[in-house]
PDB file of N, CA and C in Angstrom:
ATOM      1  N   MET U  17      95.836  87.469 116.444  1.00  0.00           N
ATOM      2  CA  MET U  17      96.518  88.674 115.892  1.00  0.00           C
ATOM      3  C   MET U  17      97.536  88.052 114.856  1.00  0.00           C
ATOM      4  N   GLN U  18      97.208  88.219 113.674  1.00  0.00           N
ATOM      5  CA  GLN U  18      98.123  87.824 112.537  1.00  0.00           C
ATOM      6  C   GLN U  18      99.326  88.682 112.171  1.00  0.00           C
ATOM      7  N   GLN U  19     100.305  88.139 112.183  1.00  0.00           N
ATOM      8  CA  GLN U  19     101.672  89.021 111.899  1.00  0.00           C
ATOM      9  C   GLN U  19     101.660  89.178 110.551  1.00  0.00           C
ATOM     10  N   SER U  20     102.121  90.445 109.899  1.00  0.00           N
ATOM     11  CA  SER U  20     102.368  90.696 108.474  1.00  0.00           C
ATOM     12  C   SER U  20     103.981  90.428 108.320  1.00  0.00           C
ATOM     13  N   GLY U  21     104.145  89.959 106.793  1.00  0.00           N
ATOM     14  CA  GLY U  21     105.623  89.596 106.522  1.00  0.00           C
ATOM     15  C   GLY U  21     105.539  89.903 104.982  1.00  0.00           C
ATOM     16  N   ILE U  22     106.828  89.712 104.432  1.00  0.00           N
ATOM     17  CA  ILE U  22     107.322  89.631 103.020  1.00  0.00           C
ATOM     18  C   ILE U  22     107.528  88.307 102.457  1.00  0.00           C
ATOM     19  N   VAL U  23     106.972  87.763 101.449  1.00  0.00           N
ATOM     20  CA  VAL U  23     107.358  86.963 100.907  1.00  0.00           C
ATOM     21  C   VAL U  23     107.814  87.107  99.280  1.00  0.00           C
ATOM     22  N   VAL U  24     109.168  86.638  98.949  1.00  0.00           N
ATOM     23  CA  VAL U  24     109.565  87.163  97.745  1.00  0.00           C
ATOM     24  C   VAL U  24     109.073  86.151  96.770  1.00  0.00           C
ATOM     25  N   TRP U  25     108.503  86.470  95.604  1.00  0.00           N
ATOM     26  CA  TRP U  25     108.074  85.919  94.492  1.00  0.00           C
ATOM     27  C   TRP U  25     108.827  86.021  93.372  1.00  0.00           C
ATOM     28  N   GLY U  26     109.638  86.987  93.210  1.00  0.00           N
ATOM     29  CA  GLY U  26     110.157  87.118  91.714  1.00  0.00           C
ATOM     30  C   GLY U  26     111.543  88.404  92.163  1.00  0.00           C
ATOM     31  N   ALA U  27     112.237  88.307  91.121  1.00  0.00           N
ATOM     32  CA  ALA U  27     113.543  89.379  90.888  1.00  0.00           C
ATOM     33  C   ALA U  27     113.725  89.614  89.581  1.00  0.00           C
ATOM     34  N   ASP U  28     114.583  90.758  89.367  1.00  0.00           N
ATOM     35  CA  ASP U  28     115.097  90.985  88.202  1.00  0.00           C
ATOM     36  C   ASP U  28     116.341  91.444  87.790  1.00  0.00           C
ATOM     37  N   GLY U  29     116.815  91.773  86.720  1.00  0.00           N
ATOM     38  CA  GLY U  29     118.157  91.890  86.478  1.00  0.00           C
ATOM     39  C   GLY U  29     119.135  93.030  87.260  1.00  0.00           C
ATOM     40  N   SER U  30     118.160  93.589  87.609  1.00  0.00           N
ATOM     41  CA  SER U  30     118.508  94.837  88.725  1.00  0.00           C
ATOM     42  C   SER U  30     118.832  94.755  90.100  1.00  0.00           C
ATOM     43  N   ALA U  31     118.264  93.474  90.332  1.00  0.00           N
ATOM     44  CA  ALA U  31     118.155  92.804  91.849  1.00  0.00           C
ATOM     45  C   ALA U  31     117.225  93.264  92.362  1.00  0.00           C
ATOM     46  N   ASP U  32     116.200  94.093  91.841  1.00  0.00           N
ATOM     47  CA  ASP U  32     114.806  94.345  92.382  1.00  0.00           C
ATOM     48  C   ASP U  32     114.170  93.125  92.942  1.00  0.00           C
ATOM     49  N   LEU U  33     113.529  93.340  93.963  1.00  0.00           N
ATOM     50  CA  LEU U  33     112.668  92.044  94.422  1.00  0.00           C
ATOM     51  C   LEU U  33     111.139  92.405  94.644  1.00  0.00           C
ATOM     52  N   TYR U  34     110.333  91.388  94.191  1.00  0.00           N
ATOM     53  CA  TYR U  34     108.883  91.607  93.968  1.00  0.00           C
ATOM     54  C   TYR U  34     108.271  90.636  94.752  1.00  0.00           C
ATOM     55  N   CYS U  35     107.476  91.360  95.694  1.00  0.00           N
ATOM     56  CA  CYS U  35     107.179  90.413  96.914  1.00  0.00           C
ATOM     57  C   CYS U  35     105.653  90.466  97.209  1.00  0.00           C
ATOM     58  N   TRP U  36     105.000  89.789  97.963  1.00  0.00           N
ATOM     59  CA  TRP U  36     103.762  90.180  98.712  1.00  0.00           C
ATOM     60  C   TRP U  36     103.841  90.688 100.016  1.00  0.00           C
ATOM     61  N   LEU U  37     102.908  91.686 100.280  1.00  0.00           N
ATOM     62  CA  LEU U  37     102.941  91.914 101.732  1.00  0.00           C
ATOM     63  C   LEU U  37     101.772  91.046 102.267  1.00  0.00           C
ATOM     64  N   THR U  38     102.235  90.175 103.159  1.00  0.00           N
ATOM     65  CA  THR U  38     101.566  89.040 103.899  1.00  0.00           C
ATOM     66  C   THR U  38     100.428  89.546 105.084  1.00  0.00           C
ATOM     67  N   HIS U  39      99.585  90.363 104.624  1.00  0.00           N
ATOM     68  CA  HIS U  39      98.665  90.582 105.783  1.00  0.00           C
ATOM     69  C   HIS U  39      97.361  90.330 105.253  1.00  0.00           C
ATOM     70  N   GLY U  40      96.306  89.877 106.123  1.00  0.00           N
ATOM     71  CA  GLY U  40      95.077  89.326 105.805  1.00  0.00           C
ATOM     72  C   GLY U  40      94.988  88.059 105.038  1.00  0.00           C
ATOM     73  N   GLU U  41      94.057  87.778 103.983  1.00  0.00           N
ATOM     74  CA  GLU U  41      93.777  86.715 103.673  1.00  0.00           C
ATOM     75  C   GLU U  41      94.513  86.737 102.082  1.00  0.00           C
ATOM     76  N   PRO U  42      95.255  85.631 101.629  1.00  0.00           N
ATOM     77  CA  PRO U  42      96.159  85.565 100.744  1.00  0.00           C
ATOM     78  C   PRO U  42      95.675  86.338  99.413  1.00  0.00           C
ATOM     79  N   GLU U  43      94.565  86.146  99.403  1.00  0.00           N
ATOM     80  CA  GLU U  43      94.144  86.438  97.677  1.00  0.00           C
ATOM     81  C   GLU U  43      93.768  88.225  98.161  1.00  0.00           C
ATOM     82  N   ASP U  44      94.108  88.626  98.922  1.00  0.00           N
ATOM     83  CA  ASP U  44      94.176  90.457  99.243  1.00  0.00           C
ATOM     84  C   ASP U  44      95.549  90.808  99.657  1.00  0.00           C
ATOM     85  N   TRP U  45      96.471  89.943  99.434  1.00  0.00           N
ATOM     86  CA  TRP U  45      97.893  90.450  99.223  1.00  0.00           C
ATOM     87  C   TRP U  45      98.505  91.525  98.308  1.00  0.00           C
ATOM     88  N   PRO U  46      99.017  92.448  98.753  1.00  0.00           N
ATOM     89  CA  PRO U  46      99.462  93.362  97.821  1.00  0.00           C
ATOM     90  C   PRO U  46     100.740  92.893  97.163  1.00  0.00           C
ATOM     91  N   VAL U  47     101.077  93.704  96.098  1.00  0.00           N
ATOM     92  CA  VAL U  47     102.633  93.519  95.447  1.00  0.00           C
ATOM     93  C   VAL U  47     103.253  94.613  96.217  1.00  0.00           C
ATOM     94  N   VAL U  48     104.402  94.332  96.664  1.00  0.00           N
ATOM     95  CA  VAL U  48     105.503  95.408  96.873  1.00  0.00           C
ATOM     96  C   VAL U  48     106.580  95.221  96.131  1.00  0.00           C
ATOM     97  N   LEU U  49     107.471  96.116  95.818  1.00  0.00           N
ATOM     98  CA  LEU U  49     108.601  96.268  95.068  1.00  0.00           C
ATOM     99  C   LEU U  49     109.635  97.235  95.867  1.00  0.00           C
ATOM    100  N   PHE U  50     110.757  96.070  96.258  1.00  0.00           N
ATOM    101  CA  PHE U  50     112.219  96.310  96.714  1.00  0.00           C
ATOM    102  C   PHE U  50     113.054  97.099  95.499  1.00  0.00           C
ATOM    103  N   SER U  51     113.216  98.462  95.649  1.00  0.00           N
ATOM    104  CA  SER U  51     114.275  98.595  94.465  1.00  0.00           C
ATOM    105  C   SER U  51     115.594  98.651  95.168  1.00  0.00           C
ATOM    106  N   HIS U  52     116.594  98.097  94.737  1.00  0.00           N
ATOM    107  CA  HIS U  52     117.630  97.741  94.981  1.00  0.00           C
ATOM    108  C   HIS U  52     118.687  99.249  94.734  1.00  0.00           C
ATOM    109  N   GLY U  53     118.321  99.639  93.586  1.00  0.00           N
ATOM    110  CA  GLY U  53     119.047 100.966  93.343  1.00  0.00           C
ATOM    111  C   GLY U  53     118.975 102.118  94.308  1.00  0.00           C
ATOM    112  N   ASP U  54     117.658 102.388  94.631  1.00  0.00           N
ATOM    113  CA  ASP U  54     117.750 103.397  95.805  1.00  0.00           C
ATOM    114  C   ASP U  54     117.019 102.855  96.992  1.00  0.00           C
ATOM    115  N   ASP U  55     116.982 101.611  97.168  1.00  0.00           N
ATOM    116  CA  ASP U  55     116.731 101.168  98.547  1.00  0.00           C
ATOM    117  C   ASP U  55     115.267 101.403  99.045  1.00  0.00           C
ATOM    118  N   THR U  56     114.068 101.656  98.162  1.00  0.00           N
ATOM    119  CA  THR U  56     113.223 101.642  98.590  1.00  0.00           C
ATOM    120  C   THR U  56     111.992 100.793  98.228  1.00  0.00           C
ATOM    121  N   TRP U  57     110.771 101.063  98.935  1.00  0.00           N
ATOM    122  CA  TRP U  57     109.608  99.947  98.802  1.00  0.00           C
ATOM    123  C   TRP U  57     108.575 100.744  98.201  1.00  0.00           C
ATOM    124  N   THR U  58     108.012 100.037  97.171  1.00  0.00           N
ATOM    125  CA  THR U  58     106.869 100.572  96.413  1.00  0.00           C
ATOM    126  C   THR U  58     105.636  99.566  96.716  1.00  0.00           C
ATOM    127  N   ARG U  59     104.482  99.747  97.251  1.00  0.00           N
ATOM    128  CA  ARG U  59     103.448  98.976  97.204  1.00  0.00           C
ATOM    129  C   ARG U  59     102.494  99.534  96.056  1.00  0.00           C
ATOM    130  N   PHE U  60     101.863  98.281  95.283  1.00  0.00           N
ATOM    131  CA  PHE U  60     100.869  98.414  94.312  1.00  0.00           C
ATOM    132  C   PHE U  60      99.547  97.711  94.942  1.00  0.00           C
ATOM    133  N   ASP U  61      98.635  98.413  95.090  1.00  0.00           N
ATOM    134  CA  ASP U  61      97.377  97.901  95.559  1.00  0.00           C
ATOM    135  C   ASP U  61      96.514  96.995  94.803  1.00  0.00           C
ATOM    136  N   CYS U  62      97.394  95.934  94.448  1.00  0.00           N
ATOM    137  CA  CYS U  62      96.698  94.809  93.514  1.00  0.00           C
ATOM    138  C   CYS U  62      97.521  93.656  93.810  1.00  0.00           C
ATOM    139  N   GLY U  63      97.068  92.483  93.190  1.00  0.00           N
ATOM    140  CA  GLY U  63      97.531  91.202  93.732  1.00  0.00           C
ATOM    141  C   GLY U  63      98.583  90.773  92.422  1.00  0.00           C
ATOM    142  N   MET U  64      99.260  89.864  92.368  1.00  0.00           N
ATOM    143  CA  MET U  64     100.465  89.556  91.541  1.00  0.00           C
ATOM    144  C   MET U  64      99.775  89.701  90.025  1.00  0.00           C
ATOM    145  N   THR U  65      98.498  88.744  89.937  1.00  0.00           N
ATOM    146  CA  THR U  65      98.149  88.625  88.373  1.00  0.00           C
ATOM    147  C   THR U  65      97.839  90.046  87.943  1.00  0.00           C
ATOM    148  N   GLU U  66      97.041  90.764  88.766  1.00  0.00           N
ATOM    149  CA  GLU U  66      96.645  92.179  88.250  1.00  0.00           C
ATOM    150  C   GLU U  66      98.334  92.905  88.169  1.00  0.00           C
ATOM    151  N   PHE U  67      99.099  92.875  88.727  1.00  0.00           N
ATOM    152  CA  PHE U  67     100.440  93.695  88.531  1.00  0.00           C
ATOM    153  C   PHE U  67     101.036  93.177  87.498  1.00  0.00           C
ATOM    154  N   LEU U  68     101.043  91.801  87.196  1.00  0.00           N
ATOM    155  CA  LEU U  68     101.631  91.367  85.618  1.00  0.00           C
ATOM    156  C   LEU U  68     100.923  91.800  84.661  1.00  0.00           C
ATOM    157  N   ARG U  69      99.714  92.022  84.660  1.00  0.00           N
ATOM    158  CA  ARG U  69      98.752  92.407  83.651  1.00  0.00           C
ATOM    159  C   ARG U  69      99.269  93.875  83.152  1.00  0.00           C
ATOM    160  N   ARG U  70      99.129  94.613  84.243  1.00  0.00           N
ATOM    161  CA  ARG U  70      99.819  95.837  84.135  1.00  0.00           C
ATOM    162  C   ARG U  70     101.117  96.076  83.578  1.00  0.00           C
ATOM    163  N   VAL U  71     102.116  95.176  84.013  1.00  0.00           N
ATOM    164  CA  VAL U  71     103.520  95.492  83.226  1.00  0.00           C
ATOM    165  C   VAL U  71     103.313  95.013  81.657  1.00  0.00           C
ATOM    166  N   LEU U  72     102.633  93.758  81.490  1.00  0.00           N
ATOM    167  CA  LEU U  72     102.650  93.581  80.441  1.00  0.00           C
ATOM    168  C   LEU U  72     101.789  94.245  79.236  1.00  0.00           C
ATOM    169  N   SER U  73     100.784  95.286  79.842  1.00  0.00           N
ATOM    170  CA  SER U  73     100.241  95.971  78.883  1.00  0.00           C
ATOM    171  C   SER U  73     100.984  97.444  79.144  1.00  0.00           C
ATOM    172  N   ALA U  74     101.827  97.718  79.770  1.00  0.00           N
ATOM    173  CA  ALA U  74     102.460  98.960  80.014  1.00  0.00           C
ATOM    174  C   ALA U  74     101.641  99.787  80.500  1.00  0.00           C
ATOM    175  N   ASP U  75     101.007  99.450  81.536  1.00  0.00           N
ATOM    176  CA  ASP U  75      99.998 100.410  82.146  1.00  0.00           C
ATOM    177  C   ASP U  75     100.740 101.311  83.185  1.00  0.00           C
ATOM    178  N   ARG U  76     100.908 102.378  83.528  1.00  0.00           N
ATOM    179  CA  ARG U  76     101.689 103.500  84.165  1.00  0.00           C
ATOM    180  C   ARG U  76     101.344 103.169  85.621  1.00  0.00           C
ATOM    181  N   ARG U  77     100.331 102.416  86.131  1.00  0.00           N
ATOM    182  CA  ARG U  77     100.155 102.231  87.387  1.00  0.00           C
ATOM    183  C   ARG U  77     101.012 101.216  87.967  1.00  0.00           C
ATOM    184  N   ALA U  78     101.825 100.438  87.021  1.00  0.00           N
ATOM    185  CA  ALA U  78     102.896  99.513  87.632  1.00  0.00           C
ATOM    186  C   ALA U  78     104.000  99.813  86.999  1.00  0.00           C
ATOM    187  N   GLU U  79     104.527 101.272  87.455  1.00  0.00           N
ATOM    188  CA  GLU U  79     105.926 101.466  87.144  1.00  0.00           C
ATOM    189  C   GLU U  79     106.901 100.793  87.621  1.00  0.00           C
ATOM    190  N   ALA U  80     107.112  99.641  87.073  1.00  0.00           N
ATOM    191  CA  ALA U  80     108.372  98.475  87.419  1.00  0.00           C
ATOM    192  C   ALA U  80     108.844  97.738  86.083  1.00  0.00           C
ATOM    193  N   LEU U  81     109.803  97.389  86.052  1.00  0.00           N
ATOM    194  CA  LEU U  81     110.200  96.442  84.750  1.00  0.00           C
ATOM    195  C   LEU U  81     110.361  97.346  83.600  1.00  0.00           C
ATOM    196  N   GLN U  82     110.170  98.688  83.544  1.00  0.00           N
ATOM    197  CA  GLN U  82     110.160  99.398  82.389  1.00  0.00           C
ATOM    198  C   GLN U  82     111.420  99.099  81.479  1.00  0.00           C
ATOM    199  N   ASP U  83     112.392  99.122  82.000  1.00  0.00           N
ATOM    200  CA  ASP U  83     113.613  98.796  81.410  1.00  0.00           C
ATOM    201  C   ASP U  83     113.915  97.328  80.737  1.00  0.00           C
ATOM    202  N   SER U  84     113.069  96.450  81.014  1.00  0.00           N
ATOM    203  CA  SER U  84     113.211  95.083  80.564  1.00  0.00           C
ATOM    204  C   SER U  84     112.326  94.816  79.294  1.00  0.00           C
ATOM    205  N   ALA U  85     112.581  93.660  78.626  1.00  0.00           N
ATOM    206  CA  ALA U  85     111.610  93.268  77.538  1.00  0.00           C
ATOM    207  C   ALA U  85     110.282  92.957  77.953  1.00  0.00           C
ATOM    208  N   LEU U  86     109.966  92.715  79.189  1.00  0.00           N
ATOM    209  CA  LEU U  86     108.576  92.566  79.723  1.00  0.00           C
ATOM    210  C   LEU U  86     107.566  93.535  79.536  1.00  0.00           C
ATOM    211  N   TRP U  87     108.147  94.844  79.743  1.00  0.00           N
ATOM    212  CA  TRP U  87     107.215  96.058  79.732  1.00  0.00           C
ATOM    213  C   TRP U  87     106.425  96.204  78.338  1.00  0.00           C
ATOM    214  N   GLY U  88     105.151  96.016  78.532  1.00  0.00           N
ATOM    215  CA  GLY U  88     104.421  96.165  77.224  1.00  0.00           C
ATOM    216  C   GLY U  88     104.579  94.798  76.395  1.00  0.00           C
ATOM    217  N   ALA U  89     105.001  93.918  76.937  1.00  0.00           N
ATOM    218  CA  ALA U  89     105.408  92.585  75.868  1.00  0.00           C
ATOM    219  C   ALA U  89     103.717  91.948  75.649  1.00  0.00           C
ATOM    220  N   GLY U  90     102.859  92.405  76.342  1.00  0.00           N
ATOM    221  CA  GLY U  90     101.436  91.855  75.975  1.00  0.00           C
ATOM    222  C   GLY U  90     100.758  92.737  74.820  1.00  0.00           C
ATOM    223  N   SER U  91     101.287  94.080  74.664  1.00  0.00           N
ATOM    224  CA  SER U  91     100.946  94.694  73.672  1.00  0.00           C
ATOM    225  C   SER U  91     101.540  94.608  72.198  1.00  0.00           C
ATOM    226  N   ARG U  92     102.470  93.852  71.934  1.00  0.00           N
ATOM    227  CA  ARG U  92     103.320  93.698  71.176  1.00  0.00           C
ATOM    228  C   ARG U  92     102.764  92.708  69.885  1.00  0.00           C
ATOM    229  N   ARG U  93     102.936  92.774  68.714  1.00  0.00           N
ATOM    230  CA  ARG U  93     102.565  91.941  67.672  1.00  0.00           C
ATOM    231  C   ARG U  93     103.684  90.912  67.691  1.00  0.00           C
ATOM    232  N   LEU U  94     103.390  89.598  67.761  1.00  0.00           N
ATOM    233  CA  LEU U  94     104.656  88.554  67.655  1.00  0.00           C
ATOM    234  C   LEU U  94     104.519  88.270  66.050  1.00  0.00           C
TER     235      LEU U  94
END
């Protein structure tokens, strides 16, 4: 029987933590967000690559980092 756990892979300026929920095979680990401001966990049913794609393209399915310069950064012209 495999145990589930949490692996932190990122943090932001608000002390929110970006993690993997380590259940099953690593390529299937979903992203979970610990929101420091209200002490809640939010699960995103996608991996880190898809999660970051959503953040950088301002996809509403990844309502995280909306107050940072990263939100929608992939949509902006440089």
